Amino acid sequence: MKDNLERTKKYSELMEFYSRLLTTSQQQIMSDYYLFDLSLGEISENRKISRSAVLDTIAKTAKKLEKFEGKLGLVKLFKESKEKSRGQVLAALEELEGKIKHGI
């Protein structure tokens, strides 16, 4: 269960950054599977394609998304930037707290 949740989170993040680099069909299938939690059968029925075609598209698109991240690193950069900003905010709050304790 945890693996599925982590995988869903991973591909949702990758889709946020790289979905524009995918075909419309790849975008829709990945969104159906990872964002809307549709089963392979539901997706294949909705799109009028085989379950194996859906599974193949998901696998190939996942590799493509990972390749984009490996080359561009936008998700990693965003997370690092977010952590740095969070650290700066916490440091500023601690500094402010110290000033308040000492009567600014």
GROMACS .gro file of C-alpha atoms in nm, residues 36-94:
model
   59
   36PHE     CA    1  -0.810   0.987  -1.071
   37ASP     CA    2  -0.720   0.635  -0.950
   38LEU     CA    3  -0.896   0.458  -1.236
   39SER     CA    4  -0.815   0.092  -1.294
   40LEU     CA    5  -0.651  -0.036  -1.610
   41GLY     CA    6  -0.986  -0.185  -1.710
   42GLU     CA    7  -1.171   0.143  -1.661
   43ILE     CA    8  -0.914   0.334  -1.862
   44SER     CA    9  -0.912   0.077  -2.142
   45GLU     CA   10  -1.291   0.079  -2.157
   46ASN     CA   11  -1.311   0.461  -2.158
   47ARG     CA   12  -1.044   0.496  -2.428
   48LYS     CA   13  -1.150   0.193  -2.631
   49ILE     CA   14  -0.804   0.036  -2.617
   50SER     CA   15  -0.674  -0.286  -2.464
   51ARG     CA   16  -0.562  -0.316  -2.102
   52SER     CA   17  -0.216  -0.410  -2.227
   53ALA     CA   18  -0.203  -0.088  -2.433
   54VAL     CA   19  -0.290   0.111  -2.120
   55LEU     CA   20  -0.028  -0.071  -1.915
   56ASP     CA   21   0.232  -0.024  -2.190
   57THR     CA   22   0.155   0.349  -2.213
   58ILE     CA   23   0.185   0.389  -1.836
   59ALA     CA   24   0.517   0.206  -1.827
   60LYS     CA   25   0.667   0.394  -2.123
   61THR     CA   26   0.540   0.730  -2.000
   62ALA     CA   27   0.674   0.665  -1.649
   63LYS     CA   28   1.019   0.597  -1.797
   64LYS     CA   29   0.991   0.911  -2.008
   65LEU     CA   30   0.900   1.122  -1.701
   66GLU     CA   31   1.192   0.976  -1.507
   67LYS     CA   32   1.423   1.052  -1.800
   68PHE     CA   33   1.304   1.414  -1.806
   69GLU     CA   34   1.370   1.446  -1.434
   70GLY     CA   35   1.710   1.282  -1.471
   71LYS     CA   36   1.813   1.533  -1.737
   72LEU     CA   37   1.635   1.847  -1.613
   73GLY     CA   38   1.596   1.786  -1.240
   74LEU     CA   39   1.308   2.031  -1.197
   75VAL     CA   40   1.132   1.838  -0.921
   76LYS     CA   41   1.456   1.800  -0.726
   77LEU     CA   42   1.538   2.168  -0.773
   78PHE     CA   43   1.191   2.272  -0.662
   79LYS     CA   44   1.210   2.056  -0.348
   80GLU     CA   45   1.556   2.189  -0.261
   81SER     CA   46   1.439   2.546  -0.312
   82LYS     CA   47   1.132   2.483  -0.098
   83GLU     CA   48   1.345   2.338   0.183
   84LYS     CA   49   1.590   2.629   0.163
   85SER     CA   50   1.304   2.879   0.185
   86ARG     CA   51   1.153   2.689   0.476
   87GLY     CA   52   1.489   2.697   0.654
   88GLN     CA   53   1.519   3.070   0.596
   89VAL     CA   54   1.170   3.133   0.733
   90LEU     CA   55   1.243   2.921   1.042
   91ALA     CA   56   1.571   3.108   1.100
   92ALA     CA   57   1.393   3.444   1.069
   93LEU     CA   58   1.125   3.330   1.314
   94GLU     CA   59   1.387   3.215   1.563
   0.00000   0.00000   0.00000
